[in-house]
PDB file of C-alpha atoms and ligand atoms in Angstrom:
ATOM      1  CA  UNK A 194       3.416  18.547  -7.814  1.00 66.00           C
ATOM      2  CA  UNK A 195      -0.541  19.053  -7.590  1.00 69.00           C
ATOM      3  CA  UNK A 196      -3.115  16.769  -9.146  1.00 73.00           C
ATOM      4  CA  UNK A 197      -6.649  17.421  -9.930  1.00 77.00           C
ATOM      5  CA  UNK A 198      -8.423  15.145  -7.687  1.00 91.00           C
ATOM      6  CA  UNK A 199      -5.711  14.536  -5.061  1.00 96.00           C
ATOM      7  CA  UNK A 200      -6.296  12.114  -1.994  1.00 97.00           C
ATOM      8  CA  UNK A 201      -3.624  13.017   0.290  1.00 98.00           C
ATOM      9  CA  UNK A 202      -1.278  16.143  -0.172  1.00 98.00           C
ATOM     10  CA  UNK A 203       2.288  16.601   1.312  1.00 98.00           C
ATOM     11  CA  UNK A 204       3.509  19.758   2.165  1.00 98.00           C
ATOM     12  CA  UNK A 205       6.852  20.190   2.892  1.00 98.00           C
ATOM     13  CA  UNK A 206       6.799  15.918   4.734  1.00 98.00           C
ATOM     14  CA  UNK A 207       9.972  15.031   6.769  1.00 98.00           C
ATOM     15  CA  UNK A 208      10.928  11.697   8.418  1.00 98.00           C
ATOM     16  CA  UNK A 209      13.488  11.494  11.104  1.00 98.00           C
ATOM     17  CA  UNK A 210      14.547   7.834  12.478  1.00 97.00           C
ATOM     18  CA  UNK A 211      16.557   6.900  15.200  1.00 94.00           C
ATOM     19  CA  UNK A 212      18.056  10.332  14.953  1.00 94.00           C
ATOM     20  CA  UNK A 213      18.462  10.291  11.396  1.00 96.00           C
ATOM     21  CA  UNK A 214      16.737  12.325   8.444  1.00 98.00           C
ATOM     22  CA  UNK A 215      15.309   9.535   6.118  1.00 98.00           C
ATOM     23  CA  UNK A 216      13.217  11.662   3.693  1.00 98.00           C
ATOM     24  CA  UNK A 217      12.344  15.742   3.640  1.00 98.00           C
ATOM     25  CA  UNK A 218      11.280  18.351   1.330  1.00 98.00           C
ATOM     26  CA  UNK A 219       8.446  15.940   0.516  1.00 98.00           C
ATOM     27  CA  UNK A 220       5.714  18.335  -1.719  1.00 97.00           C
ATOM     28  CA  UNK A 221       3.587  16.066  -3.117  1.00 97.00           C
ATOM     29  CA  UNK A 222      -0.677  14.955  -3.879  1.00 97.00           C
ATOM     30  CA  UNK A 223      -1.329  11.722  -4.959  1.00 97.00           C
ATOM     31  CA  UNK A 224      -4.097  10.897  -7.058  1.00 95.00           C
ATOM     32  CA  UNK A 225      -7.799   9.476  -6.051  1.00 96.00           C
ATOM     33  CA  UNK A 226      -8.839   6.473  -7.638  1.00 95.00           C
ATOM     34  CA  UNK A 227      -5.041   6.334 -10.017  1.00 95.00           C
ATOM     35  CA  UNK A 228      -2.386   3.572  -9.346  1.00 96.00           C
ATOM     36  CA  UNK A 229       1.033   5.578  -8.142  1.00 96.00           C
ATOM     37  CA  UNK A 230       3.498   3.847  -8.100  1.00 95.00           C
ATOM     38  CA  UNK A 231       7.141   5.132  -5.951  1.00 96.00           C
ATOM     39  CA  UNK A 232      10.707   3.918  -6.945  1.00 94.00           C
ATOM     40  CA  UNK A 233      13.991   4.373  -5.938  1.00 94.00           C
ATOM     41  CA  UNK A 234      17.005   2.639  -4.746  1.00 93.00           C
ATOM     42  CA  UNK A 235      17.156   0.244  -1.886  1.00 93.00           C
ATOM     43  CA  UNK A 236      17.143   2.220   1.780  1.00 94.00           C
ATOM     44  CA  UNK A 237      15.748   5.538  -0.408  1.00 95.00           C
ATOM     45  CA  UNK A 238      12.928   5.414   1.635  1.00 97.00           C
ATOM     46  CA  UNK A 239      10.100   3.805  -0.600  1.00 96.00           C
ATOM     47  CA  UNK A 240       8.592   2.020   2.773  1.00 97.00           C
ATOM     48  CA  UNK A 241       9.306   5.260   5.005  1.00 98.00           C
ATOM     49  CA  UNK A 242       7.324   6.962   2.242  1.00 98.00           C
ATOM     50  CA  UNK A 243       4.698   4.625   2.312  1.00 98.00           C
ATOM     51  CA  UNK A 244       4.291   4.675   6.101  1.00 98.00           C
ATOM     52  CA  UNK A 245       3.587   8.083   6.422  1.00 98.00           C
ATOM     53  CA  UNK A 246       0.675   8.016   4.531  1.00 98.00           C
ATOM     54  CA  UNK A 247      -1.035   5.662   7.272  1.00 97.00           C
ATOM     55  CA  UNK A 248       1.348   6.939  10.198  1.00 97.00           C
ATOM     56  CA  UNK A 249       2.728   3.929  10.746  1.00 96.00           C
ATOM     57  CA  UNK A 250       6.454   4.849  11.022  1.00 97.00           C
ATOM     58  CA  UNK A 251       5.121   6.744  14.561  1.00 95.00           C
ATOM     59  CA  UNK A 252       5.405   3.013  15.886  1.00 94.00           C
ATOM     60  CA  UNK A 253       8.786   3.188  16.076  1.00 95.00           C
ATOM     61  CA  UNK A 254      10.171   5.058  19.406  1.00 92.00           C
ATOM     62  CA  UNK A 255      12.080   8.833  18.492  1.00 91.00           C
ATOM     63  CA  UNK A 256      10.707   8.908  15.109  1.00 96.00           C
ATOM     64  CA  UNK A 257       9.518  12.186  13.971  1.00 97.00           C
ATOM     65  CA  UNK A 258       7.496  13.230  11.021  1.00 98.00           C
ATOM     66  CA  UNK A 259       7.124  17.301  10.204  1.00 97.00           C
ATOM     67  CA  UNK A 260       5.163  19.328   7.352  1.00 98.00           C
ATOM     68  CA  UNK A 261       1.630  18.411   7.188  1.00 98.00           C
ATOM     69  CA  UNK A 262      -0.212  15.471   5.712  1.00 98.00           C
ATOM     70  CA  UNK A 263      -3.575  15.930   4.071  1.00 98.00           C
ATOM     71  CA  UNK A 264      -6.484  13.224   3.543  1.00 98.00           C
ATOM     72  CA  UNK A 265      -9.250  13.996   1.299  1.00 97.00           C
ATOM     73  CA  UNK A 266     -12.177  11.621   2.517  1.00 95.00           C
ATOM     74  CA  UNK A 267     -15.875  12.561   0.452  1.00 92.00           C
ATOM     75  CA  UNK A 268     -16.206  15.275   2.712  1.00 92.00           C
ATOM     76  CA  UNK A 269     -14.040  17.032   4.506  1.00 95.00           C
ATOM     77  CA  UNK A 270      -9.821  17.144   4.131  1.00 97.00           C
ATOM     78  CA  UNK A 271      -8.080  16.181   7.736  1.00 97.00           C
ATOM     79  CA  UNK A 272      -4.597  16.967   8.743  1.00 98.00           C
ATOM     80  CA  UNK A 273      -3.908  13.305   9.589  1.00 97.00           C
ATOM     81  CA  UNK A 274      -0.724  14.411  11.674  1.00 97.00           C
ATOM     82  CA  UNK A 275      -2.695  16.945  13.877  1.00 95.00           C
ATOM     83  CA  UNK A 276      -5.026  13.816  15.009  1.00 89.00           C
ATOM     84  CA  UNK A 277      -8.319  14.993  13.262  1.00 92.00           C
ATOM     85  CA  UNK A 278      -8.977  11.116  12.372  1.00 95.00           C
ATOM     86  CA  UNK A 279      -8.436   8.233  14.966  1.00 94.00           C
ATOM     87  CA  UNK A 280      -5.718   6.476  14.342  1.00 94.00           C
ATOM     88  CA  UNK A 281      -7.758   3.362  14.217  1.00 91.00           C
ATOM     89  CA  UNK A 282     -10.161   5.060  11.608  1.00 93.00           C
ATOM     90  CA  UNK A 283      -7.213   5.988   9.758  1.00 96.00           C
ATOM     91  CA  UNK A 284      -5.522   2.495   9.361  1.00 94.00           C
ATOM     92  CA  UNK A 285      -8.829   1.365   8.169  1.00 93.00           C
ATOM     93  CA  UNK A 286      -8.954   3.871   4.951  1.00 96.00           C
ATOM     94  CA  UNK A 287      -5.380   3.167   4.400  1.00 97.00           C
ATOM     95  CA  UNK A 288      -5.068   0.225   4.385  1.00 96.00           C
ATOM     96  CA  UNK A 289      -1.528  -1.229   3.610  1.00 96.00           C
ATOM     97  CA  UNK A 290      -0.231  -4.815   2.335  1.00 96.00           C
ATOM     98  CA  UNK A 291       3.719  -5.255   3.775  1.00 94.00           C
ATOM     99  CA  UNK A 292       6.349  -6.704   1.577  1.00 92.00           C
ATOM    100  CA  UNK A 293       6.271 -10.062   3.119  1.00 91.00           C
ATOM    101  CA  UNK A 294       3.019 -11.485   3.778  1.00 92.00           C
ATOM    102  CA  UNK A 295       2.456 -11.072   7.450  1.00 92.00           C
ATOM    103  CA  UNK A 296      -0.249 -13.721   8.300  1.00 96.00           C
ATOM    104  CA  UNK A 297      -1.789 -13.788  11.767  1.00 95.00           C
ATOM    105  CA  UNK A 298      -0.823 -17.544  13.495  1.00 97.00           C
ATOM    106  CA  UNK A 299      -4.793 -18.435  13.477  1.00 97.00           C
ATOM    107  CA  UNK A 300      -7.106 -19.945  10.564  1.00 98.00           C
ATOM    108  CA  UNK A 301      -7.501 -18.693   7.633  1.00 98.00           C
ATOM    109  CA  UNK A 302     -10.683 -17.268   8.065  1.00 98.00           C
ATOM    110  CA  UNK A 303     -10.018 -15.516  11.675  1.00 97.00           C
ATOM    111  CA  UNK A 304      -7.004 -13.651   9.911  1.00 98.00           C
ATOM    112  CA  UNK A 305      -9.651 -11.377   8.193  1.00 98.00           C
ATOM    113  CA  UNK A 306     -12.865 -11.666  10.358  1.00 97.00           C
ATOM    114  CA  UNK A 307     -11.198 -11.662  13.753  1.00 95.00           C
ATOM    115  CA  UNK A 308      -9.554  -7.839  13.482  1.00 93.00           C
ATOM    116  CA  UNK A 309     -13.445  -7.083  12.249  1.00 94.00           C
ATOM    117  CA  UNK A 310     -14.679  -8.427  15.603  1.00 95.00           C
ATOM    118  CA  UNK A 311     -11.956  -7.504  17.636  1.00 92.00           C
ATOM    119  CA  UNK A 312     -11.277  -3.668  16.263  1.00 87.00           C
ATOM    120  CA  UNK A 313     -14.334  -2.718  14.573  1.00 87.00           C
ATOM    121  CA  UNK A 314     -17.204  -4.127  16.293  1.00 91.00           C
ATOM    122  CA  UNK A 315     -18.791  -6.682  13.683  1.00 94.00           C
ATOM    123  CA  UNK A 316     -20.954  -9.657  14.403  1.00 97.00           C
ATOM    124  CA  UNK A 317     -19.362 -12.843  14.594  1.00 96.00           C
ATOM    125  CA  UNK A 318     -21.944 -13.663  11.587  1.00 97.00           C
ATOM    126  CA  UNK A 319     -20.775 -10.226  10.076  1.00 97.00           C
ATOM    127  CA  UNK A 320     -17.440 -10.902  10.147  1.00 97.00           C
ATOM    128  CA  UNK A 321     -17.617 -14.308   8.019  1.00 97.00           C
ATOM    129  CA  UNK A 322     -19.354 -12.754   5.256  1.00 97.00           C
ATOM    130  CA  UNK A 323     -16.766  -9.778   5.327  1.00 97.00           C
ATOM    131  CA  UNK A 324     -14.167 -12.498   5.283  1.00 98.00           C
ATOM    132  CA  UNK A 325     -16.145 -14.445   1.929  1.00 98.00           C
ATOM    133  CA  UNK A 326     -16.479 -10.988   0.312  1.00 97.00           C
ATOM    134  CA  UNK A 327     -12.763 -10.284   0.873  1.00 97.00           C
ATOM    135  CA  UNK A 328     -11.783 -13.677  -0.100  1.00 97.00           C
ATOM    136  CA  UNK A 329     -13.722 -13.825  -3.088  1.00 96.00           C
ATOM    137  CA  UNK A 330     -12.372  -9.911  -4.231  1.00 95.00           C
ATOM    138  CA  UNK A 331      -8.644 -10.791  -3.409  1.00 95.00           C
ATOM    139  CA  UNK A 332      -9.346 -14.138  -5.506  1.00 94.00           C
ATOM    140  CA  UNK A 333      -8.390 -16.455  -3.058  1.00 96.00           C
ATOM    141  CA  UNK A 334     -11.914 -17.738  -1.925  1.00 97.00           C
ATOM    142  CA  UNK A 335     -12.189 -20.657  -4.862  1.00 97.00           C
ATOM    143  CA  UNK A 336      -8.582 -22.080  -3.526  1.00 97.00           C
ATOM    144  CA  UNK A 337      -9.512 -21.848   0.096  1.00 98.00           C
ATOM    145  CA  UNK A 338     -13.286 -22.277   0.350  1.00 98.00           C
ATOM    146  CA  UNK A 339     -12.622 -25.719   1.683  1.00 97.00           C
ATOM    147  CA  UNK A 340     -10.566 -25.243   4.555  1.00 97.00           C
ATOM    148  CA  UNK A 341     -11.427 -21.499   5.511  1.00 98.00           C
ATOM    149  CA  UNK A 342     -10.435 -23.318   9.440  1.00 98.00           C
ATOM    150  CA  UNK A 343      -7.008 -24.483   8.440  1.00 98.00           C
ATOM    151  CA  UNK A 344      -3.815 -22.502   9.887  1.00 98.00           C
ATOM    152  CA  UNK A 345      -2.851 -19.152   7.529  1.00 98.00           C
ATOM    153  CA  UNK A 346       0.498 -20.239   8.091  1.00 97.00           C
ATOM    154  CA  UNK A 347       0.165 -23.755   5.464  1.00 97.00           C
ATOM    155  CA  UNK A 348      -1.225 -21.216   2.722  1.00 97.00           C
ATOM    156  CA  UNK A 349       2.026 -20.947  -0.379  1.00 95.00           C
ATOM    157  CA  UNK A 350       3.662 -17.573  -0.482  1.00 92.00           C
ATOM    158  CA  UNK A 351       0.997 -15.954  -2.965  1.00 93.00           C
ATOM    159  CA  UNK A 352      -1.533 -17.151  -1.306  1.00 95.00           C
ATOM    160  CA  UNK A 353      -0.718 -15.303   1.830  1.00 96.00           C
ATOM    161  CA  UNK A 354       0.003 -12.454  -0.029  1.00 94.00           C
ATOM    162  CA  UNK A 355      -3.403 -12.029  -1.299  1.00 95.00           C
ATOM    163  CA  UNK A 356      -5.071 -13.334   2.618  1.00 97.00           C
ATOM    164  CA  UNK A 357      -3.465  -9.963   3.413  1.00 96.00           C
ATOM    165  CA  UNK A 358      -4.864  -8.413   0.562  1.00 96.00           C
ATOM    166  CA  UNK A 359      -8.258  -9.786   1.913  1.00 97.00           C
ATOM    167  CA  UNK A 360      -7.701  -8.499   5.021  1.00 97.00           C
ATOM    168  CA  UNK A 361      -7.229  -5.279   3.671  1.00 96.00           C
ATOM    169  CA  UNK A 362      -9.997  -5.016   1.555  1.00 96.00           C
ATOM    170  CA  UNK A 363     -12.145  -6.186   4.299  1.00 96.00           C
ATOM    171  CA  UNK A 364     -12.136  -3.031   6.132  1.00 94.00           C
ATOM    172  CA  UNK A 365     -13.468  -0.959   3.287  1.00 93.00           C
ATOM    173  CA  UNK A 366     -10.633   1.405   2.674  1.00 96.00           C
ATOM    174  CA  UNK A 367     -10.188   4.152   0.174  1.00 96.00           C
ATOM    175  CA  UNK A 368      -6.757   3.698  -0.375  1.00 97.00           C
ATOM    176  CA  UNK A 369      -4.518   0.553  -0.607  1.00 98.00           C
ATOM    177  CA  UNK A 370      -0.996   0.772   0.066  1.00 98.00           C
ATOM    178  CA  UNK A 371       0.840  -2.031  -1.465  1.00 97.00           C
ATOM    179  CA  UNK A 372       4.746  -2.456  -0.816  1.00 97.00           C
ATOM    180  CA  UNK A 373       6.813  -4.450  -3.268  1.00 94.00           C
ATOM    181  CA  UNK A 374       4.264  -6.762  -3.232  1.00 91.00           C
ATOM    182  CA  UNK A 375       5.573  -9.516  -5.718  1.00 90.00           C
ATOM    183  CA  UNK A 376       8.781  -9.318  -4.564  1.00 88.00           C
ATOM    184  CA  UNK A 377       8.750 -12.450  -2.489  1.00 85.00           C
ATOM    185  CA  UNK A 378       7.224 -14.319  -5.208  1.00 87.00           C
ATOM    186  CA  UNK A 379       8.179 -16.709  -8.226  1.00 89.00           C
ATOM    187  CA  UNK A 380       7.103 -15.533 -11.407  1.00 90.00           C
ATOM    188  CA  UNK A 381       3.550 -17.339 -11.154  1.00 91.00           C
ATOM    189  CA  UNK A 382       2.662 -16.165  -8.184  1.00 88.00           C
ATOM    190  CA  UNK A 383       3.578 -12.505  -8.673  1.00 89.00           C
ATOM    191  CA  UNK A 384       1.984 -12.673 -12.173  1.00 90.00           C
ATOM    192  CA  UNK A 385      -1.099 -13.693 -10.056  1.00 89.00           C
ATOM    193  CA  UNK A 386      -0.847 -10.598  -7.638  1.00 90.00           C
ATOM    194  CA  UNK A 387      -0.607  -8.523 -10.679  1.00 91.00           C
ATOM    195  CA  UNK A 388      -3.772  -9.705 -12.120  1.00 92.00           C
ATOM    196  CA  UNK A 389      -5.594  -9.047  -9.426  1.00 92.00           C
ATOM    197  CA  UNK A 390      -3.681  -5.505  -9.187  1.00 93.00           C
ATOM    198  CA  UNK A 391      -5.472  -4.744 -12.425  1.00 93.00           C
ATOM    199  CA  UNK A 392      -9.119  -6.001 -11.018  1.00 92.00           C
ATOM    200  CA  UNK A 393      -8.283  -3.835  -7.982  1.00 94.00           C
ATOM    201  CA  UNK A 394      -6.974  -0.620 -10.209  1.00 92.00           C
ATOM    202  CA  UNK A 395     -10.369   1.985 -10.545  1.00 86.00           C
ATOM    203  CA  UNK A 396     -11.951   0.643  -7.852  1.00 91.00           C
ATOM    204  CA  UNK A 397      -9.625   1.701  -5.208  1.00 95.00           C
ATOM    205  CA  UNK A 398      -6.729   4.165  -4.945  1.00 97.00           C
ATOM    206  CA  UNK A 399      -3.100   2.346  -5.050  1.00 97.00           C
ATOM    207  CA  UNK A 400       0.173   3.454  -3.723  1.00 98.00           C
ATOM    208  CA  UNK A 401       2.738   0.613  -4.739  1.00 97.00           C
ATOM    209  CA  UNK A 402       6.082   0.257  -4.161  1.00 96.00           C
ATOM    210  CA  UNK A 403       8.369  -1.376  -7.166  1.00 90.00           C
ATOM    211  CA  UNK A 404      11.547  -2.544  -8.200  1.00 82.00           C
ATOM    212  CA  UNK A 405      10.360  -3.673 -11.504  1.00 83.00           C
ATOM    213  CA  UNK A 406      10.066  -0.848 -14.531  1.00 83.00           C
ATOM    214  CA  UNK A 407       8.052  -3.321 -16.581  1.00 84.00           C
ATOM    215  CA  UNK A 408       5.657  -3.897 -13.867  1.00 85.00           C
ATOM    216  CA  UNK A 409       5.128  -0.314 -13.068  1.00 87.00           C
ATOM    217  CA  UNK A 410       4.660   0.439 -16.992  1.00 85.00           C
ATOM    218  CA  UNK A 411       2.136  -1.895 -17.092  1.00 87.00           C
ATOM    219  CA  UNK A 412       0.107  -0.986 -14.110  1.00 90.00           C
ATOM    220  CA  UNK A 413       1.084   2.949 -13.327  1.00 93.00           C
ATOM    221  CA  UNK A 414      -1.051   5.664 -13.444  1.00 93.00           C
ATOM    222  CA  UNK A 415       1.858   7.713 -12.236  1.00 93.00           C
ATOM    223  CA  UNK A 416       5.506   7.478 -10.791  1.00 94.00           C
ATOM    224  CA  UNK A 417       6.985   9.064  -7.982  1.00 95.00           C
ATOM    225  CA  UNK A 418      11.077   8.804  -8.132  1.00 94.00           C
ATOM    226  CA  UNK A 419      12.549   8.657  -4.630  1.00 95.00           C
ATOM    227  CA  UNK A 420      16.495   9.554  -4.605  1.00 94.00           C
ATOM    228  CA  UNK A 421      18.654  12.309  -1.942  1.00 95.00           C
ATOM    229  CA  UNK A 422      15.996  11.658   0.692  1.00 96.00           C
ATOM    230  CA  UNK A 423      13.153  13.202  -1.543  1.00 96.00           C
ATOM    231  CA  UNK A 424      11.045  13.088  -4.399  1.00 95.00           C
ATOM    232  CA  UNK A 425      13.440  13.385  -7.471  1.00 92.00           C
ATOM    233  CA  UNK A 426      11.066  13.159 -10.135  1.00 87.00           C
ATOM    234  CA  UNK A 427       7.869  12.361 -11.516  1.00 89.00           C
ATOM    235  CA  UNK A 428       7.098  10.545 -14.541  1.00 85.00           C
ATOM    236  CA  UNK A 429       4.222   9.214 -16.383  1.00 79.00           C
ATOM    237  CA  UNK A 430       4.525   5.083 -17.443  1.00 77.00           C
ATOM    238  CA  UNK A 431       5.618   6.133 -20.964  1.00 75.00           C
ATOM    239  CA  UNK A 432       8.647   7.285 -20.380  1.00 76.00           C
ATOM    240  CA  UNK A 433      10.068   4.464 -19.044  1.00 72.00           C
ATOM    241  CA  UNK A 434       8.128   2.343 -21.947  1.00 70.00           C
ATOM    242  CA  UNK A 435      10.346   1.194 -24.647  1.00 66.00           C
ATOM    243  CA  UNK A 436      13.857  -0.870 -24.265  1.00 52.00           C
ATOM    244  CA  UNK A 437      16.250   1.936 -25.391  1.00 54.00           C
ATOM    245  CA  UNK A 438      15.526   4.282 -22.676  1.00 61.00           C
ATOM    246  CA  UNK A 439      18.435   4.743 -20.288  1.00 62.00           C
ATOM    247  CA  UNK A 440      16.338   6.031 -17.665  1.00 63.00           C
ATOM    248  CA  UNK A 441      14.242   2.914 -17.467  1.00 65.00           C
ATOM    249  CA  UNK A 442      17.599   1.228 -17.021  1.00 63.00           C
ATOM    250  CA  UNK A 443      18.736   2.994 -14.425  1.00 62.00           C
ATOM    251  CA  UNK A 444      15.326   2.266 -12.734  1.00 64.00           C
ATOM    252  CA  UNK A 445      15.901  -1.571 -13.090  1.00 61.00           C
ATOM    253  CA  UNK A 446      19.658  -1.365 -12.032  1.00 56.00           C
ATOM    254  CA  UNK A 447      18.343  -0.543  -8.638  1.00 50.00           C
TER     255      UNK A 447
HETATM  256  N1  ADP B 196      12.735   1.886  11.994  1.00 63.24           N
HETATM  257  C1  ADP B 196      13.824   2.447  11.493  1.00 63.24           C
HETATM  258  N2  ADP B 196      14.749   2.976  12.315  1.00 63.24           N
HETATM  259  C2  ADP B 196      15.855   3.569  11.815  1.00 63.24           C
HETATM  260  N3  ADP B 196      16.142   3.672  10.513  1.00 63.24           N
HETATM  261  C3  ADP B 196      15.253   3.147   9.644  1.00 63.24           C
HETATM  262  C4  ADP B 196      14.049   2.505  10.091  1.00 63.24           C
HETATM  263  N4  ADP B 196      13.370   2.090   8.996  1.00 63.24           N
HETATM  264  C5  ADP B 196      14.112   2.446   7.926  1.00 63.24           C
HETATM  265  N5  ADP B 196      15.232   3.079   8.322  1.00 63.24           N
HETATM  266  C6  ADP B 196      16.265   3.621   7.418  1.00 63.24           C
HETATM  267  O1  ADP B 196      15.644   4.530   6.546  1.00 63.24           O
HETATM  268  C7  ADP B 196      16.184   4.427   5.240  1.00 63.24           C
HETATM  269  C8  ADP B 196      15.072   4.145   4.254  1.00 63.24           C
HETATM  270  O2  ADP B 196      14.525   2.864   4.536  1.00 63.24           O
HETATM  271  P1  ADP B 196      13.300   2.279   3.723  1.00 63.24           P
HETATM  272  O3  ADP B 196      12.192   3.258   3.771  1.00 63.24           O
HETATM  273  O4  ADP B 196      13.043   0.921   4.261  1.00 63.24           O
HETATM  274  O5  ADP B 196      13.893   2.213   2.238  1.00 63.24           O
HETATM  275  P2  ADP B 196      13.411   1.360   0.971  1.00 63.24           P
HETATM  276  O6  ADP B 196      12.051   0.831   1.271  1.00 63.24           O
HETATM  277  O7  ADP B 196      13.457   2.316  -0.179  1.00 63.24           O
HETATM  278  O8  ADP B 196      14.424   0.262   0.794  1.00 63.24           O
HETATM  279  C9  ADP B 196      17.247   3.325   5.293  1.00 63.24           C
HETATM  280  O9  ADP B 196      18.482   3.938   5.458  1.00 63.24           O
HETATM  281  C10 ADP B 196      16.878   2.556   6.534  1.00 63.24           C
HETATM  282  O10 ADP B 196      18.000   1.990   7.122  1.00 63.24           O
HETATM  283 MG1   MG B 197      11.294  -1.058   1.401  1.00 63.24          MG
END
């Protein structure tokens, strides 16, 4: 499954966790700049999928991930797996929203500049203007302007969701991995993480996990169809589109 412009290829990606094979078989490239969005039943490994891309399932002890991953930065392609990019440097280019907004216990503000300061070397000064840009992109900056001091943790559910947005976005990255990100929402909240989706989509490259076929007809460039450990399919949005389709129930009946 090759694209034109592709900003990671997968050849031949396995998982293994806690002894057991989660995904394999995994031959894949995933689009620059496009919105791709991966679905599947609960446990078929949409998050495992998601966490290779940024090696973050190698934070849990015994896990093992074979075949080789390939990131396609402006100039060069690294083998992300055979360490030719810190780890650190990495994270930063891919950077990845979780399901449930995971808020640092500090003020709003520190949960974006702090990790600046702290990882990447910016100014105190440097890091609140990161943290305004951020604020302002993730379009949280006009509800929070006020009390940028006040604890992340008294922010509503979409609110935090787009503070880690913020955070994200503040350390520049190329690609955004988003994972069922209005899924802990009510329906005005998640319609407000899906506007901002679309201000986001062009501007950056989007890997999203989704339950929802409307949502990914909507926004996806793309769709990757997780099912038997491995990629099962690949569709475009349109064939999901239209209320007859049996496939797009299946989808939602996950
Ligand atoms: N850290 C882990 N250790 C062991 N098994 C895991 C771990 N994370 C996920 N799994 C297992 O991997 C499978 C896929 O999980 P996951 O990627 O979270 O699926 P999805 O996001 O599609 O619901 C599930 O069977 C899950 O139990
Ligand atoms: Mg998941």
């Amino acid at each position: 499954m090759e694209t034109l412009n592709p900003v990671f290829t997968l050849r031949d990606v396995g998982v293994i966790l806690a002894g057991r094979e989660i995904l394999a078989g995994l031959n894949v490239e995933i689009s620059k700049g496009a919105a791709t969005f991966v679905m599947g039943r609960s446990g078929s490994g949409k998050t495992t999928f998601l966490r290779i891309l940024n090696r973050l399932n190698e934070c849990f002890p015994g896990c093992r991930t074979t075949g080789e991953v390939l990131l396609h930065l402006d100039d060069r392609v690294v083998r992300t797996y055979d360490d030719e990019l810190p780890l650190p440097e990495l994270r930063r280019l891919v950077g990845m929203v979780f399901q449930h907004p995971n808020v640092l216990p500090m003020s709003i503000e520190n949960n974006i500049a702090m990790p600046l300061v702290t990882v990447h070397g910016f100014t105190r000064g440097q890091a609140r203007e990161a943290a305004r840009m951020a604020l302002e992109e993730a379009r949280l900056w006009d509800e929070v302007s006020d009390r940028l001091g006040a604890d992340a943790r008294t922010l509503s559910g979409g609110q935090q969701q787009r503070l880690c947005l913020a955070r994200a976005l503040a350390m520049n990255p190329q690609v955004l991995l988003l994972d069922e990100p209005t899924s802990s929402l009510d329906y005005t909240a998640a319609k407000g993480i899906e506007e901002l989706l679309t201000s986001l989509k062009g501007r950056y490259t989007m890997v999203v996990v989704s339950h929802g076929a409307d949502f990914a007809v909507r926004q996806a460039d793309d769709i990757l169809v997780l099912r038997d450990k491995t990629i099962h399919g690949r569709l475009a949005p349109r064939d999901i589109e239209g209320s007859d389709s049996a496939l797009r129930e299946r989808l939602e009946s996950f």
